[in-house]
Short mmCIF file of C-alpha atoms and ligand atoms in Angstrom, two decimals:
data_model
loop_
_atom_site.label_atom_id
_atom_site.label_comp_id
_atom_site.label_asym_id
_atom_site.label_seq_id
_atom_site.Cartn_x
_atom_site.Cartn_y
_atom_site.Cartn_z
CA MET A 1 6.28 44.98 -11.14
CA PHE A 2 2.96 43.58 -10.15
CA THR A 3 0.50 45.93 -8.72
CA VAL A 4 -2.76 44.24 -7.59
CA LEU A 5 -6.07 46.52 -7.78
CA ASN A 6 -9.39 45.39 -6.88
CA ASP A 7 -11.39 48.24 -8.18
CA PHE A 8 -11.80 47.60 -11.87
CA ASN A 9 -13.65 49.79 -13.83
CA TRP A 10 -14.09 49.74 -17.42
CA ASN A 11 -13.92 53.60 -17.66
CA THR A 12 -10.51 53.36 -16.14
CA LYS A 13 -7.64 54.68 -18.51
CA GLN A 14 -5.37 51.65 -19.47
CA GLU A 15 -3.70 50.51 -22.09
CA THR A 16 -3.66 47.16 -23.00
CA LEU A 17 -6.30 45.22 -20.82
CA ILE A 18 -6.11 41.13 -21.08
CA ILE A 19 -9.41 39.25 -20.42
CA GLY A 20 -9.52 35.11 -20.38
CA CYS A 21 -12.66 33.76 -22.09
CA PHE A 22 -13.62 30.23 -22.03
CA LYS A 23 -15.23 28.45 -25.00
CA ASN A 24 -18.51 27.46 -23.57
CA LEU A 25 -19.29 31.53 -23.45
CA ASP A 26 -19.36 31.89 -27.29
CA THR A 27 -23.32 31.38 -27.64
CA LYS A 28 -23.71 33.51 -23.97
CA LEU A 29 -21.89 35.93 -22.65
CA ASN A 30 -21.28 36.04 -19.36
CA GLY A 31 -21.54 38.88 -16.68
CA LEU A 32 -17.86 40.31 -17.85
CA LEU A 33 -18.27 39.99 -21.20
CA GLU A 34 -21.91 40.95 -21.19
CA ASN A 35 -20.81 44.09 -19.58
CA LEU A 36 -18.44 44.55 -22.14
CA ASP A 37 -20.67 44.05 -24.79
CA GLU A 38 -23.22 46.77 -23.36
CA LYS A 39 -20.55 49.17 -22.88
CA LEU A 40 -19.36 48.57 -27.17
CA ASN A 41 -22.97 49.06 -27.87
CA GLY A 42 -23.52 45.54 -28.81
CA GLN A 43 -20.52 45.07 -31.23
CA LEU A 44 -18.75 42.37 -29.29
CA SER A 45 -21.48 40.02 -29.98
CA LEU A 46 -21.54 41.09 -33.42
CA LEU A 47 -17.83 39.92 -33.58
CA ILE A 48 -18.49 37.29 -31.95
CA GLN A 49 -21.26 35.93 -34.56
CA GLU A 50 -19.28 36.91 -37.16
CA GLY A 51 -16.87 34.27 -35.83
CA GLU A 52 -14.20 37.15 -35.69
CA ILE A 53 -13.37 36.04 -31.94
CA ASP A 54 -11.78 32.74 -31.47
CA PHE A 55 -12.12 31.13 -28.32
CA ASN A 56 -10.13 28.17 -28.44
CA ASN A 57 -7.36 27.59 -26.37
CA LYS A 58 -4.39 29.91 -27.03
CA SER A 59 -5.98 32.09 -29.29
CA VAL A 60 -5.44 35.76 -28.86
CA ASN A 61 -7.78 38.08 -30.16
CA SER A 62 -6.75 42.14 -30.40
CA ILE A 63 -9.78 44.51 -30.33
CA TYR A 64 -9.18 48.36 -30.63
CA THR A 65 -11.77 50.15 -28.52
CA LEU A 66 -11.27 53.61 -30.29
CA GLY A 67 -12.07 55.80 -27.56
CA ARG A 68 -14.84 53.76 -26.15
CA LEU A 69 -13.71 52.29 -22.94
CA GLY A 70 -11.02 53.16 -20.44
CA PRO A 71 -8.72 50.54 -22.06
CA LYS A 72 -7.35 51.55 -25.57
CA LYS A 73 -6.71 47.65 -26.46
CA LEU A 74 -8.59 44.61 -25.19
CA VAL A 75 -6.81 41.37 -25.67
CA ILE A 76 -9.42 38.80 -25.55
CA VAL A 77 -7.30 35.29 -24.71
CA GLY A 78 -9.45 31.97 -25.66
CA LEU A 79 -9.05 29.28 -23.06
CA GLY A 80 -10.77 26.53 -24.60
CA GLU A 81 -13.15 24.20 -23.27
CA GLU A 82 -13.47 25.53 -19.49
CA GLU A 83 -13.34 21.83 -17.93
CA ASN A 84 -10.20 21.04 -19.88
CA PHE A 85 -8.02 24.30 -18.85
CA ASN A 86 -5.64 23.01 -16.40
CA GLN A 87 -2.07 24.36 -15.30
CA ASP A 88 -0.37 23.07 -18.74
CA ASN A 89 -2.56 25.01 -21.08
CA ALA A 90 -2.53 27.74 -18.87
CA ARG A 91 1.18 28.13 -18.95
CA ASP A 92 1.13 27.74 -22.59
CA THR A 93 -1.76 29.90 -22.96
CA PHE A 94 0.07 33.27 -21.16
CA GLY A 95 3.05 31.99 -22.83
CA SER A 96 1.63 32.69 -26.27
CA VAL A 97 -0.29 36.16 -25.09
CA PHE A 98 3.36 37.32 -23.93
CA LYS A 99 5.08 36.50 -27.32
CA SER A 100 2.10 38.02 -29.13
CA LEU A 101 2.79 41.36 -27.16
CA LYS A 102 6.40 40.89 -27.91
CA GLY A 103 7.74 44.62 -28.85
CA ASN A 104 4.67 45.82 -27.25
CA LYS A 105 5.70 49.00 -24.95
CA ASP A 106 1.82 49.46 -23.34
CA THR A 107 1.58 49.02 -19.53
CA ILE A 108 -0.48 45.97 -19.41
CA SER A 109 -3.27 45.04 -17.08
CA ILE A 110 -5.27 41.65 -16.70
CA LEU A 111 -8.21 40.59 -15.09
CA ILE A 112 -7.01 37.61 -13.67
CA GLU A 113 -10.27 36.09 -12.42
CA SER A 114 -11.11 35.57 -15.88
CA PHE A 115 -8.79 32.65 -16.12
CA THR A 116 -9.88 30.80 -13.19
CA ASN A 117 -11.86 27.56 -13.29
CA LYS A 118 -12.62 24.93 -10.80
CA SER A 119 -9.06 23.27 -10.50
CA LEU A 120 -7.14 26.52 -11.07
CA ASP A 121 -7.99 29.32 -8.33
CA VAL A 122 -7.06 32.70 -8.28
CA PHE A 123 -3.50 32.07 -6.66
CA ASN A 124 -2.70 29.38 -8.64
CA ILE A 125 -3.01 31.21 -12.01
CA SER A 126 -1.37 34.33 -10.78
CA ARG A 127 1.75 31.92 -9.89
CA ILE A 128 1.56 30.54 -13.46
CA PHE A 129 0.65 33.88 -14.95
CA ALA A 130 3.59 35.17 -13.33
CA GLU A 131 6.20 32.68 -14.22
CA ALA A 132 4.85 32.37 -17.70
CA PHE A 133 5.55 36.10 -18.06
CA SER A 134 9.17 36.03 -16.91
CA MET A 135 9.69 32.95 -18.74
CA ALA A 136 8.42 34.01 -22.14
CA SER A 137 10.08 37.37 -22.10
CA TYR A 138 13.57 35.44 -21.71
CA GLU A 139 15.94 36.40 -24.58
CA PHE A 140 19.73 35.31 -24.50
CA THR A 141 21.41 38.71 -25.77
CA GLY A 142 24.29 36.70 -26.83
CA TYR A 143 27.60 38.27 -28.16
CA LYS A 144 26.40 39.88 -31.47
CA THR A 145 28.11 43.59 -31.73
CA LYS A 146 24.71 44.80 -33.59
CA ASN A 147 21.62 43.74 -32.19
CA ASN A 148 18.36 44.85 -33.48
CA GLU A 149 15.79 42.97 -31.78
CA GLU A 150 12.86 44.88 -30.27
CA LYS A 151 12.33 44.24 -26.57
CA SER A 152 9.38 44.61 -24.79
CA ASN A 153 9.61 46.71 -21.55
CA PHE A 154 6.54 45.83 -19.55
CA ASN A 155 8.09 47.43 -16.00
CA GLU A 156 4.54 47.22 -14.36
CA ILE A 157 1.63 45.08 -14.74
CA ILE A 158 -1.44 45.76 -13.47
CA VAL A 159 -3.71 42.88 -11.56
CA TYR A 160 -7.26 43.33 -10.91
CA SER A 161 -8.61 40.89 -8.71
CA GLU A 162 -11.60 40.73 -6.47
CA LEU A 163 -9.83 38.92 -3.31
CA GLU A 164 -7.06 38.95 -0.92
CA CYS A 165 -4.81 41.36 -3.20
CA ASN A 166 -1.82 40.58 -0.69
CA LYS A 167 -2.00 36.90 -1.06
CA VAL A 168 -2.67 37.44 -5.03
CA LYS A 169 0.30 39.60 -4.99
CA SER A 170 2.23 36.91 -3.13
CA SER A 171 1.40 34.52 -5.56
CA LEU A 172 2.67 36.50 -8.32
CA GLU A 173 5.64 37.33 -6.75
CA THR A 174 6.39 33.53 -6.18
CA GLY A 175 5.98 32.79 -9.78
CA TYR A 176 8.13 35.61 -11.02
CA ILE A 177 10.88 34.52 -8.68
CA PHE A 178 10.30 30.74 -10.12
CA GLY A 179 10.73 32.41 -13.85
CA GLN A 180 13.68 34.73 -13.16
CA ALA A 181 15.48 31.60 -11.58
CA THR A 182 14.69 29.40 -14.57
CA ASN A 183 16.04 32.05 -16.78
CA SER A 184 19.35 32.30 -14.60
CA ALA A 185 19.64 28.80 -15.41
CA ARG A 186 19.18 29.16 -18.82
CA ASN A 187 21.78 32.00 -19.30
CA LEU A 188 24.31 29.67 -17.79
CA VAL A 189 23.60 26.94 -20.45
CA ASN A 190 23.73 29.63 -23.12
CA ILE A 191 27.14 30.86 -22.08
CA PRO A 192 29.74 28.85 -24.13
CA SER A 193 32.58 27.05 -22.28
CA ASN A 194 35.55 29.72 -23.02
CA LEU A 195 33.68 32.19 -21.11
CA LEU A 196 32.31 30.01 -18.23
CA THR A 197 35.02 27.59 -17.16
CA PRO A 198 34.75 25.71 -13.81
CA SER A 199 36.03 28.62 -12.05
CA ASP A 200 33.63 30.80 -13.44
CA ILE A 201 30.90 28.69 -12.03
CA ALA A 202 32.56 28.64 -8.89
CA LEU A 203 32.30 32.36 -8.73
CA TYR A 204 29.17 32.51 -9.76
CA ALA A 205 27.97 30.25 -6.80
CA LYS A 206 29.95 32.28 -4.52
CA GLY A 207 27.93 35.43 -5.35
CA LEU A 208 24.87 33.67 -4.96
CA ALA A 209 25.75 32.02 -1.62
CA ASN A 210 26.90 35.38 -0.55
CA GLN A 211 23.65 37.01 -1.80
CA TYR A 212 21.70 34.88 -0.02
CA ASP A 213 23.51 34.55 3.10
CA MET A 214 24.25 30.33 2.74
CA SER A 215 27.28 28.55 3.30
CA ILE A 216 29.75 27.81 0.56
CA GLU A 217 32.90 25.91 0.20
CA ILE A 218 34.92 25.26 -2.97
CA LEU A 219 36.68 22.08 -3.11
CA GLU A 220 39.69 22.28 -4.98
CA LYS A 221 41.92 19.77 -6.68
CA ASP A 222 44.34 18.95 -3.66
CA MET A 223 41.23 18.69 -1.26
CA LEU A 224 39.68 16.40 -3.84
CA ASN A 225 42.47 14.23 -4.29
CA GLN A 226 42.95 14.05 -0.31
CA MET A 227 39.56 12.67 -0.21
CA GLY A 228 39.99 10.31 -2.84
CA MET A 229 37.73 11.59 -5.38
CA GLY A 230 39.21 9.43 -8.20
CA ALA A 231 36.32 9.21 -10.58
CA PHE A 232 35.61 12.94 -10.56
CA LEU A 233 39.31 13.76 -11.11
CA ALA A 234 40.06 11.02 -13.77
CA VAL A 235 37.50 13.40 -16.07
CA ASN A 236 39.66 16.55 -15.08
CA GLN A 237 43.04 15.00 -16.27
CA GLY A 238 43.20 16.15 -19.68
CA SER A 239 42.23 19.59 -18.64
CA SER A 240 44.41 23.03 -18.21
CA GLU A 241 41.40 24.12 -15.81
CA PRO A 242 41.23 22.63 -12.71
CA ALA A 243 38.04 20.73 -11.17
CA LYS A 244 35.89 22.22 -8.60
CA MET A 245 33.58 20.96 -6.21
CA ILE A 246 30.94 23.55 -5.45
CA VAL A 247 29.50 22.55 -1.93
CA ILE A 248 26.48 24.77 -0.77
CA LYS A 249 24.38 24.70 2.45
CA TYR A 250 21.43 26.16 2.99
CA GLN A 251 19.91 25.56 6.39
CA GLY A 252 16.39 26.34 6.74
CA ARG A 253 15.85 24.23 9.95
CA GLU A 254 17.44 24.49 13.98
CA ASP A 255 19.20 21.38 12.96
CA TRP A 256 21.10 19.67 9.96
CA GLU A 257 18.98 17.06 9.67
CA GLU A 258 16.62 15.70 6.87
CA VAL A 259 18.87 17.09 4.58
CA ILE A 260 18.18 17.21 0.65
CA GLY A 261 20.91 16.73 -1.40
CA LEU A 262 20.69 18.22 -5.13
CA ILE A 263 23.68 17.49 -7.00
CA GLY A 264 24.28 19.13 -10.81
CA LYS A 265 26.36 17.90 -13.51
CA GLY A 266 28.84 20.58 -14.28
CA VAL A 267 30.79 19.47 -17.20
CA THR A 268 31.26 22.70 -18.89
CA PHE A 269 32.35 21.09 -22.08
CA ASP A 270 32.19 17.67 -22.99
CA THR A 271 34.49 16.13 -26.03
CA GLY A 272 34.06 12.88 -25.05
CA GLY A 273 37.73 12.64 -24.15
CA TYR A 274 39.50 9.96 -26.00
CA SER A 275 36.38 8.06 -26.91
CA VAL A 276 35.80 11.37 -28.80
CA LYS A 277 32.72 12.64 -30.20
CA SER A 278 31.60 13.10 -33.75
CA LYS A 279 31.77 16.41 -35.17
CA GLU A 280 28.22 16.86 -35.14
CA GLY A 281 27.59 15.30 -31.77
CA ILE A 282 30.29 17.60 -30.07
CA VAL A 283 28.61 20.82 -31.01
CA GLY A 284 26.35 21.86 -27.99
CA MET A 285 28.33 20.34 -25.59
CA LYS A 286 28.61 23.65 -23.55
CA SER A 287 25.21 22.44 -22.37
CA ASP A 288 27.11 19.54 -20.59
CA MET A 289 26.59 21.42 -17.34
CA ALA A 290 22.64 22.00 -17.39
CA GLY A 291 22.47 20.18 -14.55
CA ALA A 292 24.71 22.35 -12.41
CA ALA A 293 22.72 25.21 -13.92
CA ALA A 294 19.46 23.52 -12.56
CA VAL A 295 20.79 23.43 -9.03
CA LEU A 296 22.08 27.00 -9.17
CA GLY A 297 18.42 28.18 -10.37
CA THR A 298 16.79 26.21 -7.49
CA LEU A 299 19.07 27.96 -4.81
CA GLU A 300 18.31 31.36 -6.17
CA ILE A 301 14.65 30.55 -5.61
CA ILE A 302 15.39 29.11 -2.01
CA GLY A 303 17.38 32.06 -1.21
CA ARG A 304 14.55 34.41 -2.01
CA THR A 305 11.59 32.23 -0.88
CA ARG A 306 13.51 30.70 2.31
CA PRO A 307 11.71 27.57 3.05
CA LYS A 308 12.17 25.96 6.32
CA GLN A 309 14.20 23.06 4.73
CA ASN A 310 17.81 22.06 5.12
CA VAL A 311 19.55 21.74 1.52
CA LEU A 312 23.24 20.82 0.38
CA VAL A 313 23.81 21.39 -3.34
CA VAL A 314 26.91 19.70 -4.87
CA ILE A 315 28.24 20.55 -8.07
CA PRO A 316 31.32 18.80 -9.60
CA THR A 317 32.64 20.92 -12.21
CA THR A 318 35.40 20.10 -14.78
CA ASP A 319 35.55 19.97 -18.82
CA ASN A 320 35.96 16.54 -20.37
CA LEU A 321 39.08 17.25 -22.57
CA ILE A 322 41.96 15.24 -24.43
CA GLY A 323 45.39 15.87 -23.94
CA PRO A 324 48.66 13.85 -22.74
CA ASN A 325 47.34 13.35 -19.22
CA SER A 326 43.78 12.43 -20.14
CA PHE A 327 42.28 9.43 -18.53
CA LYS A 328 41.80 6.74 -21.49
CA PRO A 329 39.75 3.60 -22.12
CA ASP A 330 40.98 0.46 -20.24
CA ASP A 331 41.95 2.85 -17.08
CA VAL A 332 41.08 1.81 -13.92
CA ILE A 333 40.01 4.22 -11.42
CA THR A 334 39.08 4.38 -7.40
CA SER A 335 36.17 6.17 -6.41
CA MET A 336 35.57 7.76 -3.40
CA CYS A 337 33.56 5.56 -1.64
CA GLY A 338 36.18 2.75 -2.79
CA LYS A 339 34.65 0.96 -5.43
CA THR A 340 36.65 0.57 -8.30
CA ILE A 341 35.49 1.55 -11.81
CA GLU A 342 36.99 0.14 -15.17
CA VAL A 343 36.53 3.00 -17.78
CA LEU A 344 35.25 1.68 -20.91
CA ASN A 345 34.16 4.60 -22.26
CA THR A 346 35.58 8.24 -21.69
CA ASP A 347 32.62 9.90 -22.83
CA ALA A 348 30.50 8.30 -20.12
CA GLU A 349 31.96 10.92 -17.77
CA GLY A 350 28.57 12.21 -16.04
CA ARG A 351 28.36 9.42 -14.08
CA LEU A 352 32.05 9.57 -12.98
CA VAL A 353 31.54 12.96 -11.73
CA LEU A 354 28.23 12.42 -10.15
CA ALA A 355 29.53 9.17 -8.39
CA ASP A 356 31.69 11.20 -6.44
CA ALA A 357 29.43 13.80 -5.60
CA ILE A 358 26.55 11.11 -4.38
CA THR A 359 29.34 9.59 -1.98
CA TYR A 360 30.42 13.20 -0.87
CA ALA A 361 26.70 14.45 -0.21
CA LYS A 362 25.74 11.39 1.81
CA ARG A 363 28.68 11.86 4.02
CA GLN A 364 27.66 15.56 4.46
CA GLY A 365 24.25 14.18 5.59
CA ALA A 366 22.07 14.02 2.86
CA GLN A 367 19.07 11.86 3.48
CA PHE A 368 17.37 12.35 0.41
CA ILE A 369 19.22 12.72 -2.80
CA ILE A 370 18.34 14.09 -6.43
CA ASP A 371 21.11 14.05 -8.91
CA VAL A 372 20.62 15.89 -11.94
CA GLY A 373 22.29 16.17 -15.34
CA THR A 374 22.85 15.78 -19.20
CA LEU A 375 23.68 11.92 -19.08
CA THR A 376 22.96 10.13 -22.11
CA GLY A 377 21.75 10.54 -25.81
CA GLY A 378 19.93 7.38 -24.57
CA VAL A 379 17.35 9.56 -23.01
CA ILE A 380 16.47 11.34 -26.22
CA THR A 381 16.13 7.89 -27.99
CA ALA A 382 14.00 6.62 -25.24
CA LEU A 383 11.71 9.55 -24.27
CA GLY A 384 12.38 12.32 -27.02
CA TYR A 385 12.82 16.10 -26.05
CA GLU A 386 9.51 16.28 -23.95
CA MET A 387 10.23 13.97 -20.85
CA THR A 388 13.37 14.15 -18.49
CA GLY A 389 13.94 10.77 -17.77
CA ALA A 390 13.72 9.69 -14.12
CA MET A 391 15.39 6.72 -12.50
CA THR A 392 15.27 5.49 -8.46
CA ASN A 393 15.60 3.34 -5.51
CA ASN A 394 12.54 4.50 -3.65
CA GLY A 395 9.18 4.88 -5.18
CA LYS A 396 7.62 6.94 -2.48
CA PHE A 397 10.58 9.68 -3.14
CA PHE A 398 10.09 9.09 -6.67
CA LYS A 399 6.35 10.11 -6.27
CA GLN A 400 7.13 13.27 -4.47
CA VAL A 401 9.28 14.45 -7.11
CA LEU A 402 6.69 13.32 -9.67
CA GLY A 403 4.15 15.68 -7.90
CA ALA A 404 6.75 18.51 -7.77
CA SER A 405 7.47 17.87 -11.32
CA TYR A 406 3.58 18.06 -12.46
CA ASN A 407 3.06 21.25 -10.55
CA SER A 408 5.46 22.76 -12.60
CA GLY A 409 4.72 21.89 -16.05
CA GLU A 410 8.23 19.81 -16.61
CA PRO A 411 7.03 16.28 -17.43
CA ILE A 412 9.28 13.71 -16.05
CA TRP A 413 8.73 9.70 -17.02
CA ARG A 414 10.43 6.86 -14.85
CA LEU A 415 12.69 4.20 -16.54
CA PRO A 416 13.25 1.04 -14.65
CA ILE A 417 16.39 -0.07 -12.79
CA THR A 418 15.89 -4.38 -12.87
CA GLU A 419 18.60 -6.35 -11.14
CA LYS A 420 19.88 -7.40 -14.48
CA ASP A 421 20.53 -3.85 -15.22
CA LYS A 422 22.66 -3.77 -12.28
CA GLU A 423 24.02 -6.95 -13.30
CA ARG A 424 25.46 -5.01 -16.48
CA VAL A 425 27.20 -2.29 -14.76
CA ARG A 426 28.93 -4.43 -12.35
CA ASN A 427 30.09 -6.59 -14.99
CA SER A 428 33.93 -5.99 -14.94
CA ARG A 429 36.65 -8.75 -15.02
CA ILE A 430 39.23 -6.34 -13.35
CA ALA A 431 36.96 -4.12 -11.22
CA ASP A 432 33.77 -3.72 -9.39
CA LEU A 433 31.97 -1.66 -11.97
CA ASN A 434 32.13 -0.71 -15.54
CA ASN A 435 31.19 2.83 -16.54
CA SER A 436 29.72 2.04 -20.16
CA PRO A 437 27.83 -1.64 -20.40
CA GLY A 438 27.30 -0.89 -24.01
CA GLY A 439 24.40 0.05 -26.29
CA ALA A 440 21.14 -1.41 -25.02
CA GLY A 441 19.37 1.02 -22.45
CA HIS A 442 21.95 3.52 -22.18
CA ALA A 443 19.85 6.06 -20.00
CA ILE A 444 19.22 2.94 -17.52
CA MET A 445 22.87 2.42 -17.37
CA GLY A 446 23.67 5.74 -16.33
CA GLY A 447 21.06 5.26 -13.72
CA ALA A 448 22.10 2.09 -12.65
CA PHE A 449 25.63 3.16 -12.47
CA LEU A 450 24.83 5.89 -10.18
CA GLY A 451 22.42 3.56 -8.02
CA GLU A 452 25.59 1.71 -7.04
CA PHE A 453 26.61 4.93 -5.13
CA ALA A 454 23.34 6.10 -3.46
CA GLU A 455 22.84 2.54 -2.38
CA GLU A 456 20.18 2.73 0.62
CA THR A 457 19.60 6.43 0.59
CA PRO A 458 16.32 7.68 -1.36
CA TRP A 459 17.46 8.69 -4.64
CA VAL A 460 16.15 10.00 -7.82
CA HIS A 461 18.53 10.35 -11.13
CA LEU A 462 17.12 12.79 -13.59
CA ASP A 463 18.57 12.86 -17.19
CA ILE A 464 17.92 16.01 -18.79
CA ALA A 465 19.83 15.20 -21.84
CA GLY A 466 16.68 15.90 -24.08
CA THR A 467 14.96 18.91 -22.12
CA ALA A 468 17.89 21.04 -21.03
CA VAL A 469 18.03 22.58 -24.60
CA ALA A 470 15.46 23.74 -26.79
CA TYR A 471 16.14 23.43 -30.21
CA LYS A 472 12.69 24.74 -31.43
CA PRO A 473 11.41 27.67 -29.53
CA THR A 474 8.00 27.15 -27.71
CA ASP A 475 5.64 29.33 -26.14
CA LEU A 476 7.76 29.42 -22.98
CA ASN A 477 11.32 28.65 -24.18
CA ALA A 478 13.35 30.49 -26.22
CA LEU A 479 16.14 28.56 -28.53
CA GLY A 480 18.70 27.24 -26.12
CA GLY A 481 18.84 26.31 -22.55
CA THR A 482 15.56 25.80 -21.20
CA GLY A 483 16.46 25.90 -17.29
CA VAL A 484 14.50 22.51 -17.04
CA MET A 485 14.18 21.02 -13.52
CA VAL A 486 14.95 24.66 -11.66
CA ARG A 487 11.25 24.94 -10.79
CA THR A 488 10.43 20.87 -10.10
CA LEU A 489 13.29 20.92 -7.61
CA ALA A 490 12.35 24.24 -5.76
CA PHE A 491 8.60 23.19 -5.44
CA LEU A 492 9.84 19.77 -4.04
CA VAL A 493 11.84 21.40 -1.52
CA ASN A 494 8.96 23.71 -0.69
CA GLU A 495 6.75 20.59 -0.56
CA PHE A 496 9.21 19.02 1.97
CA SER A 497 9.35 22.34 4.16
CA THR A 498 5.94 22.59 4.70
CA ASN A 499 5.50 18.71 5.44
CA VAL A 500 2.28 18.28 4.09
CA PHE A 501 3.20 16.51 0.84
CA ASN A 502 0.19 14.46 0.01
CA GLU A 503 1.12 11.40 -1.70
CA GLU A 504 -2.50 10.37 -2.50
CA SER A 505 -2.65 13.67 -4.82
CA SER A 506 0.34 13.61 -6.34
CA MET A 507 -0.34 9.89 -7.47
CA SER A 508 -3.78 11.46 -9.01
CA LEU A 509 -1.60 13.58 -11.22
CA ILE A 510 -0.18 10.50 -13.24
CA ASN A 511 -2.01 9.94 -16.18
N1 BES B 601 26.89 14.79 -22.27
C1 BES B 601 26.46 13.68 -23.04
C2 BES B 601 25.31 13.36 -22.85
C3 BES B 601 24.50 14.03 -23.90
C4 BES B 601 24.28 13.53 -25.36
C5 BES B 601 23.71 15.41 -23.56
C6 BES B 601 23.72 14.57 -26.19
C7 BES B 601 23.10 16.10 -24.63
C8 BES B 601 22.96 15.66 -25.92
C9 BES B 601 27.12 12.30 -21.92
O1 BES B 601 28.35 12.62 -21.46
C10 BES B 601 27.46 11.30 -22.82
O2 BES B 601 28.46 11.83 -23.77
N2 BES B 601 26.99 10.08 -22.79
C11 BES B 601 26.78 8.80 -23.65
C12 BES B 601 27.25 7.74 -22.92
C13 BES B 601 27.82 6.55 -23.52
C14 BES B 601 29.29 6.63 -23.96
C15 BES B 601 27.48 5.59 -22.68
C16 BES B 601 26.00 8.98 -24.59
O3 BES B 601 24.74 8.92 -24.55
O4 BES B 601 26.27 8.48 -25.98
MN1 MN B 602 30.00 12.45 -22.21
ZN1 ZN B 603 28.80 14.56 -21.02
#
């Protein structure tokens, strides 16, 4: 996919060449552009004087060289002020470059160093470039019998870099793997529930585990029953598709210790059960397994990059349907850890399936737990569609997750869980907990409920109900599944594996 070369020459024949330019350069040309201007007999400075080239961030200026230079076409990318250029706008910038090249069949080349500044070295930029490239080129082909969309077809991208070609190449490959795994998660989210049942997810997970040499176990209904997973199984009662608990172990260390547990909500379709959703609210509920998709995407990255870290993935998967056997409001169920739950709302099913998964992960040795899922509409009310809601019982662990989220361009925002919030989920006349304490602070109630099962284990809950699906396409996201949290979780696992996670630096990333 990527060829890294260090012998750039303006006369080498190429198709499309991409160059980044900071805004402060528009009065005085730097070495690179000066050189280019000479080659073009001063026409570049002329164009700049005429205001024909926009150096603002994300602007894409195409110039045809009409045979005067090796490259047929130059794409001059405005980067804005050098001191403002950071990871986030680098991602968006590359995203918009690739969007503007959609349908282009040329081989593209890039002068990667022209995108670097003090805070982004060539390796960072290379990773971000390749990641953005794969994310921006994602398309869900869907099920239309006629598909006329033009696809770009970059089989090869030539990256010019003056230093350490091998290291640049491996940064590019890492970024590309991160992007591709994000796209895998997007696909899973976009497939409708009639075509992606719990059994299908289990099959997919098996394929992944086999491909990357990880151990996998699918816990079937009998087993779940035996283990007492009454919370998870209650949600499955109305379904003709059997619930499955998918358990995958990736052992990256000698001993099975310091295990990170990644748990993904895998509700393949959420009708709300007898607390049924409205006809508007129910559309889109095929995406209620986006948490499962996220942890499977993370596993794909782990499989390909093989960090020295133990990871346990647990995916409780079922749909939430209505039938003669469905669980009902007022039911009292017993979770795996023994805590009883009064069901006040069958639509608060995510926390029920995750509760047993958390208990199970702890018993399998998880010493850190992250659960991720589309838990509440309330998180959308609280934080909108840009921020994933985070809740935790451990500030230190949270900071590590926050650092990983920053470095992945997937923002999270912490919501509190106070003692009063805990009291609300513990408030039931007939059981230990209730699953829906009512309107106020919905998202927090989901977190507080799960916290009752995490107990002392350092734990972060990520509510992606607002971020798992894009309703408007952006530079990096097509409509539909975003694959959110795949990269954050993979980054976190990586940080754990290197054991040099710097808390100070991740703190300074918060603004
Ligand atoms: N899957 C939904 C949450 C959701 C809502 C995801 C919108 C994506 C978009 C979840 O199971 C749910 O129904 N949550 C309820 C919780 C309530 C009943 C306590 C909600 O948010 O309304
Ligand atoms: Mn629900
Ligand atoms: Zn749900």
